[in-house]
Coordinates of C-alpha atoms (C1' of nucleotides) in Angstrom, one line a residue:
Chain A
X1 CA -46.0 -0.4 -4.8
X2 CA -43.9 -4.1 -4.3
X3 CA -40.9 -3.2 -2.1
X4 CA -38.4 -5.8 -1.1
X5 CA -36.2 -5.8 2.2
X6 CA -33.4 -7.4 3.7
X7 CA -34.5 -7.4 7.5
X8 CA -32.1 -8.1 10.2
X9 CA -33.0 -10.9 12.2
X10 CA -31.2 -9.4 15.6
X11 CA -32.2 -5.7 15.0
X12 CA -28.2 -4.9 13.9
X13 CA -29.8 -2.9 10.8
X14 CA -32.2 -1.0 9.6
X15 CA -33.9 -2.9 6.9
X16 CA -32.1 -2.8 3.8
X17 CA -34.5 -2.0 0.1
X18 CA -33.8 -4.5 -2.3
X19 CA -35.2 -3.1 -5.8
X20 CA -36.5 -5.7 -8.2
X21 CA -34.2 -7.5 -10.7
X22 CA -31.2 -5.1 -9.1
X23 CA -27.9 -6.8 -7.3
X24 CA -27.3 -5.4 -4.0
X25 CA -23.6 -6.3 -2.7
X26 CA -23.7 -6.9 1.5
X27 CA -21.2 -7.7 4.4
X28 CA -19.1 -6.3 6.9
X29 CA -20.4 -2.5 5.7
X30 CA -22.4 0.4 7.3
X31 CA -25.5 -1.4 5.7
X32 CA -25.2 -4.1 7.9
X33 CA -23.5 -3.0 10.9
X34 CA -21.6 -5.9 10.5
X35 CA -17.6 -4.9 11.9
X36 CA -16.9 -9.1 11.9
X37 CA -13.0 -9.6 10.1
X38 CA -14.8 -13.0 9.2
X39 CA -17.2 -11.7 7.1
X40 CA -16.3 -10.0 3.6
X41 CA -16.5 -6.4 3.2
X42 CA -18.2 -8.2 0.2
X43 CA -20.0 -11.3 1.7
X44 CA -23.0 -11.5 -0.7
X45 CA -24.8 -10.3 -3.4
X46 CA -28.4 -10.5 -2.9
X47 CA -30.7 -10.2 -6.0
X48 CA -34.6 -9.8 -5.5
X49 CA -37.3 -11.4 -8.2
X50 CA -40.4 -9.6 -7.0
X51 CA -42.5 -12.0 -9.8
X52 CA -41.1 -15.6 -7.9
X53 CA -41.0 -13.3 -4.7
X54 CA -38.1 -15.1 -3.5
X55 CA -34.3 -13.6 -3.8
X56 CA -30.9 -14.8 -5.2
X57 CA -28.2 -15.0 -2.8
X58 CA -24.5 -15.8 -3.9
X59 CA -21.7 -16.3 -1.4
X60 CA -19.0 -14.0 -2.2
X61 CA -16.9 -14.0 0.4
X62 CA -14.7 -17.0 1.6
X63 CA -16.1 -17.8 5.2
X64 CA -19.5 -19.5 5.2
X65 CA -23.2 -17.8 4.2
X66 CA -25.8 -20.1 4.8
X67 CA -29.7 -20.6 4.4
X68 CA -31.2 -22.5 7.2
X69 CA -28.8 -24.6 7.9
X70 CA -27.2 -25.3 4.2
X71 CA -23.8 -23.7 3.8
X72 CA -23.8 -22.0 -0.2
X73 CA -20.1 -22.3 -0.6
X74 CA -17.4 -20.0 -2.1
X75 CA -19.6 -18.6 -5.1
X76 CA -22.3 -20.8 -4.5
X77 CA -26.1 -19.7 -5.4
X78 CA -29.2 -20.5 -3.4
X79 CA -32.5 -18.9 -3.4
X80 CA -34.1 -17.0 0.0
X81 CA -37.6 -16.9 0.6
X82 CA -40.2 -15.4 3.1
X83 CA -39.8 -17.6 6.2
X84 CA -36.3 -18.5 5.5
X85 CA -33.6 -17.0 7.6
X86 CA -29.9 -16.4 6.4
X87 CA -27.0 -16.5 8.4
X88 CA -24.3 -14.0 6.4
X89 CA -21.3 -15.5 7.8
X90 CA -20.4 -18.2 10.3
X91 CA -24.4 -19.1 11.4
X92 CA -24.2 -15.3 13.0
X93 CA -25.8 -11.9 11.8
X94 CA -29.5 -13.4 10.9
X95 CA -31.4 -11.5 7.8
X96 CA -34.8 -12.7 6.3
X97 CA -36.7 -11.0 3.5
X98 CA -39.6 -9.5 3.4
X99 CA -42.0 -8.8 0.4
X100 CA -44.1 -6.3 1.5
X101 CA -47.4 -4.6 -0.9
X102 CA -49.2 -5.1 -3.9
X103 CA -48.0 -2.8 -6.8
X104 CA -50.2 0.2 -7.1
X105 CA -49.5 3.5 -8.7
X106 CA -49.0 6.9 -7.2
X107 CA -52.6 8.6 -7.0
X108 CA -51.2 12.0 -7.4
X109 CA -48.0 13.8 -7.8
X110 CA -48.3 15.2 -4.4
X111 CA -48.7 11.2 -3.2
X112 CA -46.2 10.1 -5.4
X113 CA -43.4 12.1 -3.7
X114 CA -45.0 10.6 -0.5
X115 CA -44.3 7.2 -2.1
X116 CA -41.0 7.7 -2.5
X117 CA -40.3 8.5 0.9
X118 CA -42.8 5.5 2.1
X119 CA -40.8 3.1 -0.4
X120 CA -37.6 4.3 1.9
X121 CA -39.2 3.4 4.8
X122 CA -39.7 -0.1 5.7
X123 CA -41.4 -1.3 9.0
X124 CA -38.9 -2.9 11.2
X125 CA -39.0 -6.8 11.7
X126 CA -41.9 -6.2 14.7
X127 CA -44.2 -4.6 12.5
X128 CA -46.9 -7.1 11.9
X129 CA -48.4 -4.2 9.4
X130 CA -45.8 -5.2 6.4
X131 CA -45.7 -1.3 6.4
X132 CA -43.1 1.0 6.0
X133 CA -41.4 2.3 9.3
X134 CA -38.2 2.6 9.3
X135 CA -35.5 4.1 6.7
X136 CA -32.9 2.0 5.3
X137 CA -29.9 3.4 5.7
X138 CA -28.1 6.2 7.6
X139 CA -24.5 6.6 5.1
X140 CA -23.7 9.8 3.8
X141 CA -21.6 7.9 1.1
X142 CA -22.1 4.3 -0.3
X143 CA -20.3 1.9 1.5
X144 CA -17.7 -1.0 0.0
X145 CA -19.3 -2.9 -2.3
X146 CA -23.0 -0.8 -2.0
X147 CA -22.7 1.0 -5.0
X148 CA -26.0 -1.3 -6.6
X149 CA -27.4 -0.2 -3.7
X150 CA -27.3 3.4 -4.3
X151 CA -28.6 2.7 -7.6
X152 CA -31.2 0.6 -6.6
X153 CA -32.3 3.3 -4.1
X154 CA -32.3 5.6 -6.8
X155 CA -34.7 3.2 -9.1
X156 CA -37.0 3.6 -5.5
X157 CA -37.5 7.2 -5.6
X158 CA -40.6 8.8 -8.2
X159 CA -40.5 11.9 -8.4
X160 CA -42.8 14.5 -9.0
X161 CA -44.3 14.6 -12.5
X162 CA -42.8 11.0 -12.8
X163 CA -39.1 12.2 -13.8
X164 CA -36.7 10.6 -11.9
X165 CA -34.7 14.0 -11.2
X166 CA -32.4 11.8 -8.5
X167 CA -30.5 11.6 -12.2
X168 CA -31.3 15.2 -13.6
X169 CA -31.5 17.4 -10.6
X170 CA -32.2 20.4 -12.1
X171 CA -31.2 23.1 -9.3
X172 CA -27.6 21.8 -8.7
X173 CA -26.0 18.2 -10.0
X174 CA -25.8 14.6 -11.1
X175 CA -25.7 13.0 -7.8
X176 CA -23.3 11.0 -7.7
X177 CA -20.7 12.2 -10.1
X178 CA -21.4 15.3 -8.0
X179 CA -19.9 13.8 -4.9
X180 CA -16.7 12.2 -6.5
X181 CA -15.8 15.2 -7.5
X182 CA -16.4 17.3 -4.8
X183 CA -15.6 15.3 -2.2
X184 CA -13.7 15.3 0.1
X185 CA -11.9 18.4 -1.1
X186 CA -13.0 21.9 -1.5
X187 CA -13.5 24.2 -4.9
X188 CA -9.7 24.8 -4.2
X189 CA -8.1 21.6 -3.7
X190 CA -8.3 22.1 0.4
X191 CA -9.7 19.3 2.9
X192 CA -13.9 20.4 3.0
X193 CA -14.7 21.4 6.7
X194 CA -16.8 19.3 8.4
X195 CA -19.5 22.3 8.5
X196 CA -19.8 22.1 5.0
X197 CA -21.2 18.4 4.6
X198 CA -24.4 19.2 4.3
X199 CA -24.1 20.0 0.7
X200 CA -22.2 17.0 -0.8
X201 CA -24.9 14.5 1.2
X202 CA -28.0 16.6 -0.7
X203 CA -26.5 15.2 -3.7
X204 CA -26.1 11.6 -2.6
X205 CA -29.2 9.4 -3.4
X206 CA -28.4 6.9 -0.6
X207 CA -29.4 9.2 1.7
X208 CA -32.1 10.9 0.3
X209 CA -35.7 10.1 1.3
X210 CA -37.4 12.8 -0.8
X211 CA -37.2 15.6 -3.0
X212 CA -39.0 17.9 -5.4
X213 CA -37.4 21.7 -7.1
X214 CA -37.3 23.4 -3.4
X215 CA -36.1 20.8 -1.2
X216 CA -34.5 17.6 -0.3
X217 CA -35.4 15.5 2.9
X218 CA -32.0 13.3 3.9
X219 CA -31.6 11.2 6.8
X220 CA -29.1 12.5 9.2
X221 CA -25.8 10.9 9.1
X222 CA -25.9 10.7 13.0
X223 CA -29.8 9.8 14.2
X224 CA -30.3 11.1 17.6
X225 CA -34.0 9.1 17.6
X226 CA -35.2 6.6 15.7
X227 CA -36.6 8.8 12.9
X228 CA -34.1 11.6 12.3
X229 CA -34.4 13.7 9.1
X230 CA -33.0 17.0 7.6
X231 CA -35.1 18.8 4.9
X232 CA -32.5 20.8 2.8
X233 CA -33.7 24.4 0.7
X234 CA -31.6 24.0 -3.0
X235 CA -31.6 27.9 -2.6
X236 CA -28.7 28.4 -0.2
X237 CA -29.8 30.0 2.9
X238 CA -26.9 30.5 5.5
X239 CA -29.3 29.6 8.8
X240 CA -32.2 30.9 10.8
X241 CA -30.9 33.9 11.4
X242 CA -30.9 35.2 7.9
X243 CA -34.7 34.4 7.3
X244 CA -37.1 37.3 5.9
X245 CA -40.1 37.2 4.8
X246 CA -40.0 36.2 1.3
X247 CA -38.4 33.2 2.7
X248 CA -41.8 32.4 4.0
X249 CA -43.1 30.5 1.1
X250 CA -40.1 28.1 1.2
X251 CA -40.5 27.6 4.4
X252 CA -43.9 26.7 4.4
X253 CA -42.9 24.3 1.5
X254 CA -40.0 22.8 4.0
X255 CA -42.6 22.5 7.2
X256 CA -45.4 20.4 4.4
X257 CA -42.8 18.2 2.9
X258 CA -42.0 17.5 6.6
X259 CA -44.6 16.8 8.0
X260 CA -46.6 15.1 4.9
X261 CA -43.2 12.6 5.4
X262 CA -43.6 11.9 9.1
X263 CA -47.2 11.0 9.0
X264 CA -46.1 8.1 6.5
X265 CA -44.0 6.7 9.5
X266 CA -46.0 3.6 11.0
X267 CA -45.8 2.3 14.4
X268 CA -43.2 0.0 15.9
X269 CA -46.0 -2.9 16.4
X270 CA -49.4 -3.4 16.1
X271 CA -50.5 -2.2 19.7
X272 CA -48.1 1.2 20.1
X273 CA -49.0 4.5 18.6
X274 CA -47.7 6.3 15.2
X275 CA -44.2 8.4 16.4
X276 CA -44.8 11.9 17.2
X277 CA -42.0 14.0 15.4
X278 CA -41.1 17.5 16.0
X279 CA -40.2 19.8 13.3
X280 CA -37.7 22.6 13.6
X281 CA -34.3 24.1 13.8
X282 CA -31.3 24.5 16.0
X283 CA -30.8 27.9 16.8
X284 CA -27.2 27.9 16.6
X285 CA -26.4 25.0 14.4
X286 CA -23.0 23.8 13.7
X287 CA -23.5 22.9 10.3
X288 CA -23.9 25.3 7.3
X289 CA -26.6 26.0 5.2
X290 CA -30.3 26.1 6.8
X291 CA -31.6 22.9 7.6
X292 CA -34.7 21.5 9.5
X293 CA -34.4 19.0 12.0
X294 CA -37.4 16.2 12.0
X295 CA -37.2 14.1 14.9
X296 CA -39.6 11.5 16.3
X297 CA -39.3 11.9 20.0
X298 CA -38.8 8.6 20.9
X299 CA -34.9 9.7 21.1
X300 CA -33.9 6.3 20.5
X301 CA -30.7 6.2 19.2
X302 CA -27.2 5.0 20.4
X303 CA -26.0 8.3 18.6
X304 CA -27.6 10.5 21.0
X305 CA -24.7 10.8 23.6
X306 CA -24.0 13.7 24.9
X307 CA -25.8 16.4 27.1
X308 CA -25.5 18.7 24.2
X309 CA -27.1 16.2 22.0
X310 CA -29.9 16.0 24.5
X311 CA -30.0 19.9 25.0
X312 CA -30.0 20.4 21.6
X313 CA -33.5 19.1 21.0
X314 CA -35.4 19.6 24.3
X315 CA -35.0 23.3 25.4
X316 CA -35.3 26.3 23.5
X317 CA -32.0 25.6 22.0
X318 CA -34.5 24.0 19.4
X319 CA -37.3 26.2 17.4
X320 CA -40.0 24.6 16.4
X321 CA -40.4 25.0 12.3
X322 CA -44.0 27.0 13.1
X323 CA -42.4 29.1 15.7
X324 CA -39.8 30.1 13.4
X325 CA -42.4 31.0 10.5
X326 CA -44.5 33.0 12.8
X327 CA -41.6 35.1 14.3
X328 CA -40.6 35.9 10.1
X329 CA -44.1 35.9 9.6
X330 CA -45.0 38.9 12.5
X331 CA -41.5 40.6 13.1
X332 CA -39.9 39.7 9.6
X333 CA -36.9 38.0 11.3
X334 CA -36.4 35.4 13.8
X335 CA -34.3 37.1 16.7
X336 CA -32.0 34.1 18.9
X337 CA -31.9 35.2 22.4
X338 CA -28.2 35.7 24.1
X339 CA -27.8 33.3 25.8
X340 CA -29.2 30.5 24.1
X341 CA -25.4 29.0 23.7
X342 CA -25.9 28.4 27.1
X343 CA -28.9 26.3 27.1
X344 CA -26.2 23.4 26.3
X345 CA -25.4 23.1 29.4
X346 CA -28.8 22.9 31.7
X347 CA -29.2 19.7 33.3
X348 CA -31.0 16.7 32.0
X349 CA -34.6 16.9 31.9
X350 CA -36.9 14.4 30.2
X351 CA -38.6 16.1 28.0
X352 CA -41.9 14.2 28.6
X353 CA -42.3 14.3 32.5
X354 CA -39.6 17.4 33.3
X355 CA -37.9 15.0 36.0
X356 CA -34.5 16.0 35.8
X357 CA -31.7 13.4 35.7
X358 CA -28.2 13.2 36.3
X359 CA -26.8 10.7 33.3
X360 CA -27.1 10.5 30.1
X361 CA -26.9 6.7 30.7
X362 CA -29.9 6.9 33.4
X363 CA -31.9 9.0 31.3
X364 CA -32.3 6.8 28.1
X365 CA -32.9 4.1 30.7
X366 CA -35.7 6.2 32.2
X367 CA -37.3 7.2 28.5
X368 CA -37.4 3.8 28.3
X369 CA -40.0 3.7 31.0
X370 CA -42.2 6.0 28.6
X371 CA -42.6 3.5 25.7
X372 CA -41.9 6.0 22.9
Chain B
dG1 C1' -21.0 17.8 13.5
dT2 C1' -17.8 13.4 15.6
dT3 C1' -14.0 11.2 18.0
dC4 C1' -10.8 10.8 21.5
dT5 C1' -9.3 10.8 26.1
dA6 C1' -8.0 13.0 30.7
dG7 C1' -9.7 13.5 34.7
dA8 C1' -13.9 14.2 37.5
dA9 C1' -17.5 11.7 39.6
dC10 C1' -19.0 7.8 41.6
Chain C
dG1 C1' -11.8 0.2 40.5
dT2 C1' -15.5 1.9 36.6
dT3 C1' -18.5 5.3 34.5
dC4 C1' -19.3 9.4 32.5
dT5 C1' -18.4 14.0 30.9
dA6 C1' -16.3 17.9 28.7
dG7 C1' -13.1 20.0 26.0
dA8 C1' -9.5 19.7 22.3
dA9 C1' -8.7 18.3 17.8
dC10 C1' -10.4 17.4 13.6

DNA sequence: GTTCTAGAAC
DNA sequence: GTTCTAGAAC
């Protein structure tokens, strides 16, 4: 399959997708990263033509977008090719595009759900490969001016059987009519609790990666590594602690889907190793509604911040997906030890070589020192 | 879950 | 003085 991506020239952003024939509205948004009061929350519209493989920008916004060096002017037009870099606004925030794959179609229906999760995942601007990598975006709602985007992420995902259920999900809503109405009140008019996010961002295609009639895979609004995913049941289960074994089959479907997803990630560059990912659950999580943690273990992420981020990924605090289907699977329930709370609060350890460290600060400088 | 910030640690 | 954490508030 053809995908098209806006790349950031200065690593800001993940790559952004850029469907064929679809307008996608950029500038100082989420998408970008871009927080600049020179730049337009609506800078440029950017419009891919995957049969001239080249892309229409249009200057929006009133402060300069330029290609090269040629300024496009207030509602001025110019086309971006492969090679070519644009500056959004004021010669700063460099993007280029990238074509990347011949069309093919999905072999299987199995592989075409994996498709749709590959078609999410770009390789960053290293990436020699021209394969996916890394995921687009990270919003749990569209951002100013994005709402092409969400659609055009939406065109993106094939699902299984070839219906695009991202518009006629059978188990709950239409995505995003769903999420205008429910959010961000309640069924009774109250403010939603933080805790209870999880739901409206299963309905919101923008964040979606995959999904079939059990599950969706979303990216979590907060990445604590470079590859951060929660796979999400339809079928409400409260959280780990609930689990019995007729649950067993879902979870096996949840523990596939993940990892089936995370062997489509591809290296950073040519001469480092695929991420290794770890599948599983908090055992107390904060959030409702059961939901498995994928995390590629680089734990490279400017959101991962706190000791209890840390904690809540390297010690027992976190169950690994198998663990947890093996303690349903033998003892019909999954039993969280007492004083697992407290596992918070160990010190830092890195969780590759056990050296414990004092600072969150010092530690990501010393995981550094692993190439992850 | 995050953000904010007082005060501890350096 | 600055950096960093932990707990309150949301």
């Amino acid at each position: 399959m053809q995908t098209c991506w806006l790349v950031s020239g200065d690593s800001r952003h993940e790559p952004i997708a850029l469907p064929d024939g679809t307008t996608v509205v950029v500038g100082r948004c989420r998408l970008t990263r871009i927080k600049d009061t020179r730049c337009s929350r609506q800078q440029i519209s950017v419009q891919a033509m995957y049969s001239k493989r080249v892309v229409l920008i249009k200057q929006l916004g009133v402060n300069p977008t330029s290609i090269e060096t040629v300024e496009l002017g207030h509602h001025g037009e110019a086309e971006l090719r492969p090679g070519q870099t644009l500056h959004v606004v004021n010669a700063s925030y460099p993007m280029h595009v990238e074509f990347r794959g011949p069309a093919s179609p999905p072999p299987s229906t199995l592989a075409s759900a994996s498709a749709s999760a590959s078609a999410l995942a770009p390789a960053p601007t290293t990436s020699p490969s021209g394969r996916p990598s890394h995921l687009p975006k990270r919003a749990w709602h569209s951002p100013s001016g994005s709402d092409s985007q969400a659609g055009s992420i939406r065109k993106f995902l094939k699902f299984v059987g070839g219906k695009d259920r991202a518009k006629d999900n059978s188990p709950s809503v239409s995505p995003t009519k769903g999420n205008a109405q429910k959010s961000p009140t309640g069924q009774r008019g109250q403010p939603a609790h933080w805790s209870q996010s999880l739901r409206d961002a299963m309905d919101d295609p923008s964040v979606q990666i995959f999904r079939d009639d059990q599950v969706v895979v979303i990216l979590d609004k907060f990445p604590k590594a470079r590859h951060h995913w929660l796979v999400l049941p339809w079928r409400f289960v409260a959280n780990v602690g609930v689990l019995r074994a007729d649950h067993l089959p879902l979870l096996r479907h949840m523990h596939d889907v993940a990892e089936r997803l995370s062997r489509q990630v591809q290296p950073l560059g040519a001469a480092t190793a695929p991420p290794t990912f770890r599948l599983g659950y908090h055992a107390i999580p904060s959030m409702s509604r059961i939901h498995m943690h994928v995390i590629s273990q680089d734990f490279d992420s400017p959101r991962l911040k706190t000791k209890k981020h840390w904690n809540s990924f390297t010690t027992g605090y976190f169950i690994d997906s198998e663990v947890v289907m093996r303690m349903v699977e033998e003892d019909g329930r999954v039993v969280i030890p007492e004083d697992t709370a407290e596992l918070l609060k160990k010190p830092l350890q890195c969780h590759m070589c056990h050296r414990e460290i004092s600072t969150i600060p010092k530690l990501k400088e010393h995981l550094g020192t692993h190439k992850l």
